[in-house]
Amino acid sequence: MNIAVLIKSVIATDEPISVRNGKIENSGVKKVINPYDEYGLEAALRMKEADGGTVTVLSAGDEKTAETLRVALAMGADEAVWIRTVGEPDERVLSLLLAQAIRQGEYELVWAGHLSVDNGAGQVAIRVAELLGWPHAGAIVDCRAEGGALHVIRDAEGDSESWELALPALLTAQQGLNEPRYPALAGIMKAKRKPLAELTPKELLAGEEASARTERVGCEAPPDRPEGRKLGGTVKEQAAELIALLRNEAQVLKAR
Amino acid sequence: MNQHIVVAECRDGQLRRVSLEAIAAAKGCMQDSDKLTAVLLLGADGAGEAAAGMLAQHGPDEVIVVDHPSLGRYAPEVHLAALLEAARALAPEARWWLGHTAIGRDLAPRLAARLGAGQISDALAAARGADGRIVFTRALHAGKALERRAFMPGFTTVVTVRPNNFAPAATVAGQPAAPIRTVPFAPPQSRMIVRDVVRRASGSVDLAEARIIVAGGRGVKSSAGFAPLAELAGLLGGAVGASRGACDAGYCDYALQIGQTGKTVTPDLYIACGISGAVQHLAGMSRSRVIVAINKDPEAPIFSVADYGIVGDLFEVVPALIEEFKLDR
Ligand SMILES: Cc1cc2nc3c(=O)[nH]c(=O)nc-3n(C[C@H](O)[C@H](O)[C@H](O)COP(=O)(O)OP(=O)(O)OC[C@H]3O[C@@H](n4cnc5c(N)ncnc54)[C@H](O)[C@@H]3O)c2cc1C
Ligand SMILES: Nc1ncnc2c1ncn2[C@@H]1O[C@H](COP(=O)(O)O)[C@@H](O)[C@H]1O
């Protein structure tokens, strides 16, 4: 089965985020494969190893995206497609670009992530499914392909739902699906010779269609939480003080 | 005139509070001539009838109910078709509002893509900007930054709202309940079948909508270790939550997980017991109104977001809190 995997290049979650003049500092920060996309990539690689086929990774983003795609190739993907974008297209535009790039290949399955850890919208992948006219299942924690169908388990606010989908289909990966591999040295060497195609938004979409529907009008660091307070005394004293504070100062428990 | 459409949700026959919050969010953004329609999708078990009545009392101009067995379990394409059917007679360029719930977050992007709409996901707040446009606040980088986002004018819009962040719509005294209209529905052929649903989320208080949460981490050490936390939560009328660490260790079910991968919660009071406070955990709870941390490590990052911190052994502190609360009731 030929599988496409959507991966986004994101700032690693352990990096501090600094906001300057309404913009998030993007230079000098470590970029990685969005962790949820990495679960999707790992699932795709395991399917390929079990049943054959190819794995193509697709990503839209700036220069750093190419490096992130190389990491995916080092993990074992066969080919990469980089849609070179400037600025931050909104989720609708991203999904139109990605769907168009997917149409240029012949894929039966698309893996993506439950959400991107930077934007956190959970929109782009599901929009792609709708644009392709394919069924989708989100937040997958288990997946098995059998007889042209997919048997998946998804996480729905903690409940587990077992679904069966006809191919072609799109799945978004949730944590718990698998433990992604680290690229081996041999993989890193091989990745350098694997094809990485570069596309521009203009090649994929007509100007009109590519216009955003939403715009960012501001961005700032969240307001600091007021300095917290550590309580002192014996355990009993601390407990008494906390209950009193919650009742009287914070007023989150009913006053006596 | 703008047509606003709130997609309401039931769980166990009960209207979810986030649906009333979505109504309030929409109302806050409406102009006098605007119209608000609430849509409720039901699975033909009659359990949702009371919910429709409840919905009608909370301020919409009209309630549309689609009631069909195919809607009993969530299936994206069938639910999408039902929504479009419900909205067929309404103005085409609508403003859609959904809760950012398991269903809302999954359905909204398909709806937006189908309608060529812009979507703003997981909104925390909405306010009218200087130019008259509505500006939405949402979290980036798991809450390490906040962005403000607005729609370009002239297109259909879709918004999902994070539970517990907008005050729910109230009943309007003296105002008659809105009319309830039932729309017939013929489900499309679905390419997806729901085989089985295992309910894991238990307890009487829904975690995402709970006002008080007592959460345990790896420091709780065993599933039995959750007992005092459950007792405290019960006393306070709250729910029990957990970190990924506790879920991974098998101390509790993944249904309780709070954080980036799990649930995002914004209760009035969050009591973190034996949780270190990893960024992925903070992503799910750092907007709680009041945070209490109980941890034996004074350097644990959870203290950086806590309003009140107790450095100590949770197995001593939690029972002391229970006793104190009982005494002081
Ligand atoms: C992509 C991704 C997504 C993730 N999503 C989530 C998520 O949604 N939610 C989440 O929680 N995590 C998530 N994580 C995992 C996260 O990084 C942490 O590993 C996890 O939150 C740690 O859980 P913990 O705080 O319970 O455990 P630990 O970090 O082990 O902390 C245990 C704490 O308990 C304290 N302690 C021990 N004994 C006691 C005692 N007797 N009394 C008081 N204190 C005690 C210790 O001092 C320590 O601070 C995610 C990780 C990744 C990579
Ligand atoms: N720029 C992008 N390039 C490739 N895939 C993306 C991009 N943005 C989002 N995605 C995919 O869509 C998922 C959801 O993203 P988001 O809507 O930003 O939360 C991600 O986990 C990715 O799989």
JSON list of C-alpha atoms and ligand atoms in Angstrom, two decimals, chain A residues 13 35-36 39 117 175, chain B residues 216-221 242-246 257-262 273-281 294-297 300 312-315, ligand 1:
[
{"chain": "A", "resi": 13, "resn": "THR", "atom": "CA", "xyz": [7.93, 21.19, 23.09]},
{"chain": "A", "resi": 35, "resn": "PRO", "atom": "CA", "xyz": [5.17, 14.39, 17.83]},
{"chain": "A", "resi": 36, "resn": "TYR", "atom": "CA", "xyz": [1.68, 13.28, 16.76]},
{"chain": "A", "resi": 39, "resn": "TYR", "atom": "CA", "xyz": [3.37, 8.44, 15.61]},
{"chain": "A", "resi": 117, "resn": "VAL", "atom": "CA", "xyz": [1.80, 21.09, 19.05]},
{"chain": "A", "resi": 175, "resn": "GLN", "atom": "CA", "xyz": [-0.22, 9.29, 21.61]},
{"chain": "B", "resi": 216, "resn": "GLY", "atom": "CA", "xyz": [-2.98, 12.38, 40.63]},
{"chain": "B", "resi": 217, "resn": "GLY", "atom": "CA", "xyz": [0.37, 11.65, 39.03]},
{"chain": "B", "resi": 218, "resn": "ARG", "atom": "CA", "xyz": [3.03, 9.01, 39.26]},
{"chain": "B", "resi": 219, "resn": "GLY", "atom": "CA", "xyz": [3.52, 10.10, 42.86]},
{"chain": "B", "resi": 220, "resn": "VAL", "atom": "CA", "xyz": [0.23, 8.35, 43.72]},
{"chain": "B", "resi": 221, "resn": "LYS", "atom": "CA", "xyz": [2.17, 5.09, 43.23]},
{"chain": "B", "resi": 242, "resn": "ALA", "atom": "CA", "xyz": [-4.58, 12.17, 36.19]},
{"chain": "B", "resi": 243, "resn": "SER", "atom": "CA", "xyz": [-1.28, 12.84, 34.50]},
{"chain": "B", "resi": 244, "resn": "ARG", "atom": "CA", "xyz": [0.06, 10.76, 31.68]},
{"chain": "B", "resi": 245, "resn": "GLY", "atom": "CA", "xyz": [2.58, 9.38, 34.13]},
{"chain": "B", "resi": 246, "resn": "ALA", "atom": "CA", "xyz": [-0.18, 7.86, 36.25]},
{"chain": "B", "resi": 257, "resn": "GLN", "atom": "CA", "xyz": [-5.63, 11.87, 31.40]},
{"chain": "B", "resi": 258, "resn": "ILE", "atom": "CA", "xyz": [-5.27, 15.63, 31.46]},
{"chain": "B", "resi": 259, "resn": "GLY", "atom": "CA", "xyz": [-2.87, 17.45, 29.18]},
{"chain": "B", "resi": 260, "resn": "GLN", "atom": "CA", "xyz": [-2.02, 17.99, 25.61]},
{"chain": "B", "resi": 261, "resn": "THR", "atom": "CA", "xyz": [-2.89, 14.43, 24.61]},
{"chain": "B", "resi": 262, "resn": "GLY", "atom": "CA", "xyz": [-5.72, 14.06, 27.06]},
{"chain": "B", "resi": 273, "resn": "CYS", "atom": "CA", "xyz": [-1.11, 15.58, 43.74]},
{"chain": "B", "resi": 274, "resn": "GLY", "atom": "CA", "xyz": [2.24, 13.94, 42.94]},
{"chain": "B", "resi": 275, "resn": "ILE", "atom": "CA", "xyz": [2.39, 15.50, 39.47]},
{"chain": "B", "resi": 276, "resn": "SER", "atom": "CA", "xyz": [5.71, 17.01, 38.39]},
{"chain": "B", "resi": 277, "resn": "GLY", "atom": "CA", "xyz": [4.16, 19.52, 35.97]},
{"chain": "B", "resi": 278, "resn": "ALA", "atom": "CA", "xyz": [5.65, 18.63, 32.57]},
{"chain": "B", "resi": 279, "resn": "VAL", "atom": "CA", "xyz": [4.78, 21.11, 29.80]},
{"chain": "B", "resi": 280, "resn": "GLN", "atom": "CA", "xyz": [2.43, 18.60, 28.20]},
{"chain": "B", "resi": 281, "resn": "HIS", "atom": "CA", "xyz": [0.52, 18.34, 31.47]},
{"chain": "B", "resi": 294, "resn": "ILE", "atom": "CA", "xyz": [1.02, 18.95, 46.50]},
{"chain": "B", "resi": 295, "resn": "ASN", "atom": "CA", "xyz": [4.46, 17.50, 45.79]},
{"chain": "B", "resi": 296, "resn": "LYS", "atom": "CA", "xyz": [7.35, 16.34, 47.92]},
{"chain": "B", "resi": 297, "resn": "ASP", "atom": "CA", "xyz": [9.89, 17.91, 45.58]},
{"chain": "B", "resi": 300, "resn": "ALA", "atom": "CA", "xyz": [8.83, 20.44, 40.86]},
{"chain": "B", "resi": 312, "resn": "GLY", "atom": "CA", "xyz": [5.00, 17.25, 51.40]},
{"chain": "B", "resi": 313, "resn": "ASP", "atom": "CA", "xyz": [3.90, 13.65, 51.07]},
{"chain": "B", "resi": 314, "resn": "LEU", "atom": "CA", "xyz": [0.51, 13.48, 49.39]},
{"chain": "B", "resi": 315, "resn": "PHE", "atom": "CA", "xyz": [-0.38, 10.42, 51.49]},
{"chain": "C", "resi": 1, "resn": "LIG", "atom": "C1", "xyz": [3.71, 14.13, 22.74]},
{"chain": "C", "resi": 1, "resn": "LIG", "atom": "C2", "xyz": [3.56, 14.03, 24.22]},
{"chain": "C", "resi": 1, "resn": "LIG", "atom": "C3", "xyz": [2.33, 14.22, 24.79]},
{"chain": "C", "resi": 1, "resn": "LIG", "atom": "C4", "xyz": [2.14, 14.15, 26.17]},
{"chain": "C", "resi": 1, "resn": "LIG", "atom": "N1", "xyz": [0.90, 14.38, 26.67]},
{"chain": "C", "resi": 1, "resn": "LIG", "atom": "C5", "xyz": [0.73, 14.38, 28.01]},
{"chain": "C", "resi": 1, "resn": "LIG", "atom": "C6", "xyz": [-0.55, 14.67, 28.57]},
{"chain": "C", "resi": 1, "resn": "LIG", "atom": "O1", "xyz": [-1.54, 14.89, 27.87]},
{"chain": "C", "resi": 1, "resn": "LIG", "atom": "N2", "xyz": [-0.66, 14.69, 29.92]},
{"chain": "C", "resi": 1, "resn": "LIG", "atom": "C7", "xyz": [0.40, 14.46, 30.76]},
{"chain": "C", "resi": 1, "resn": "LIG", "atom": "O2", "xyz": [0.21, 14.52, 31.98]},
{"chain": "C", "resi": 1, "resn": "LIG", "atom": "N3", "xyz": [1.59, 14.15, 30.25]},
{"chain": "C", "resi": 1, "resn": "LIG", "atom": "C8", "xyz": [1.79, 14.09, 28.90]},
{"chain": "C", "resi": 1, "resn": "LIG", "atom": "N4", "xyz": [3.01, 13.75, 28.41]},
{"chain": "C", "resi": 1, "resn": "LIG", "atom": "C9", "xyz": [4.04, 13.21, 29.35]},
{"chain": "C", "resi": 1, "resn": "LIG", "atom": "C10", "xyz": [4.78, 14.26, 30.16]},
{"chain": "C", "resi": 1, "resn": "LIG", "atom": "O3", "xyz": [5.91, 14.69, 29.44]},
{"chain": "C", "resi": 1, "resn": "LIG", "atom": "C11", "xyz": [5.25, 13.68, 31.52]},
{"chain": "C", "resi": 1, "resn": "LIG", "atom": "O4", "xyz": [6.03, 12.53, 31.26]},
{"chain": "C", "resi": 1, "resn": "LIG", "atom": "C12", "xyz": [4.13, 13.31, 32.49]},
{"chain": "C", "resi": 1, "resn": "LIG", "atom": "O5", "xyz": [3.21, 14.37, 32.61]},
{"chain": "C", "resi": 1, "resn": "LIG", "atom": "C13", "xyz": [4.71, 12.97, 33.84]},
{"chain": "C", "resi": 1, "resn": "LIG", "atom": "O6", "xyz": [3.70, 12.53, 34.71]},
{"chain": "C", "resi": 1, "resn": "LIG", "atom": "P1", "xyz": [3.84, 12.72, 36.29]},
{"chain": "C", "resi": 1, "resn": "LIG", "atom": "O7", "xyz": [4.00, 14.16, 36.61]},
{"chain": "C", "resi": 1, "resn": "LIG", "atom": "O8", "xyz": [2.73, 12.01, 36.94]},
{"chain": "C", "resi": 1, "resn": "LIG", "atom": "O9", "xyz": [5.14, 11.88, 36.64]},
{"chain": "C", "resi": 1, "resn": "LIG", "atom": "P2", "xyz": [6.58, 12.34, 37.11]},
{"chain": "C", "resi": 1, "resn": "LIG", "atom": "O10", "xyz": [7.15, 13.33, 36.20]},
{"chain": "C", "resi": 1, "resn": "LIG", "atom": "O11", "xyz": [7.33, 11.09, 37.39]},
{"chain": "C", "resi": 1, "resn": "LIG", "atom": "O12", "xyz": [6.32, 13.11, 38.47]},
{"chain": "C", "resi": 1, "resn": "LIG", "atom": "C14", "xyz": [5.90, 12.50, 39.67]},
{"chain": "C", "resi": 1, "resn": "LIG", "atom": "C15", "xyz": [5.92, 13.57, 40.75]},
{"chain": "C", "resi": 1, "resn": "LIG", "atom": "O13", "xyz": [5.39, 13.06, 41.94]},
{"chain": "C", "resi": 1, "resn": "LIG", "atom": "C16", "xyz": [6.14, 13.54, 43.04]},
{"chain": "C", "resi": 1, "resn": "LIG", "atom": "N5", "xyz": [5.94, 12.59, 44.14]},
{"chain": "C", "resi": 1, "resn": "LIG", "atom": "C17", "xyz": [6.36, 11.32, 44.22]},
{"chain": "C", "resi": 1, "resn": "LIG", "atom": "N6", "xyz": [5.92, 10.76, 45.36]},
{"chain": "C", "resi": 1, "resn": "LIG", "atom": "C18", "xyz": [5.20, 11.69, 46.02]},
{"chain": "C", "resi": 1, "resn": "LIG", "atom": "C19", "xyz": [4.49, 11.71, 47.25]},
{"chain": "C", "resi": 1, "resn": "LIG", "atom": "N7", "xyz": [4.40, 10.63, 48.03]},
{"chain": "C", "resi": 1, "resn": "LIG", "atom": "N8", "xyz": [3.89, 12.85, 47.61]},
{"chain": "C", "resi": 1, "resn": "LIG", "atom": "C20", "xyz": [3.94, 13.96, 46.82]},
{"chain": "C", "resi": 1, "resn": "LIG", "atom": "N9", "xyz": [4.61, 13.98, 45.65]},
{"chain": "C", "resi": 1, "resn": "LIG", "atom": "C21", "xyz": [5.23, 12.86, 45.25]},
{"chain": "C", "resi": 1, "resn": "LIG", "atom": "C22", "xyz": [7.55, 13.65, 42.52]},
{"chain": "C", "resi": 1, "resn": "LIG", "atom": "O14", "xyz": [8.29, 14.60, 43.26]},
{"chain": "C", "resi": 1, "resn": "LIG", "atom": "C23", "xyz": [7.34, 14.08, 41.09]},
{"chain": "C", "resi": 1, "resn": "LIG", "atom": "O15", "xyz": [7.35, 15.49, 40.94]},
{"chain": "C", "resi": 1, "resn": "LIG", "atom": "C24", "xyz": [3.23, 13.82, 27.02]},
{"chain": "C", "resi": 1, "resn": "LIG", "atom": "C25", "xyz": [4.48, 13.61, 26.46]},
{"chain": "C", "resi": 1, "resn": "LIG", "atom": "C26", "xyz": [4.67, 13.71, 25.08]},
{"chain": "C", "resi": 1, "resn": "LIG", "atom": "C27", "xyz": [6.04, 13.48, 24.53]}
]
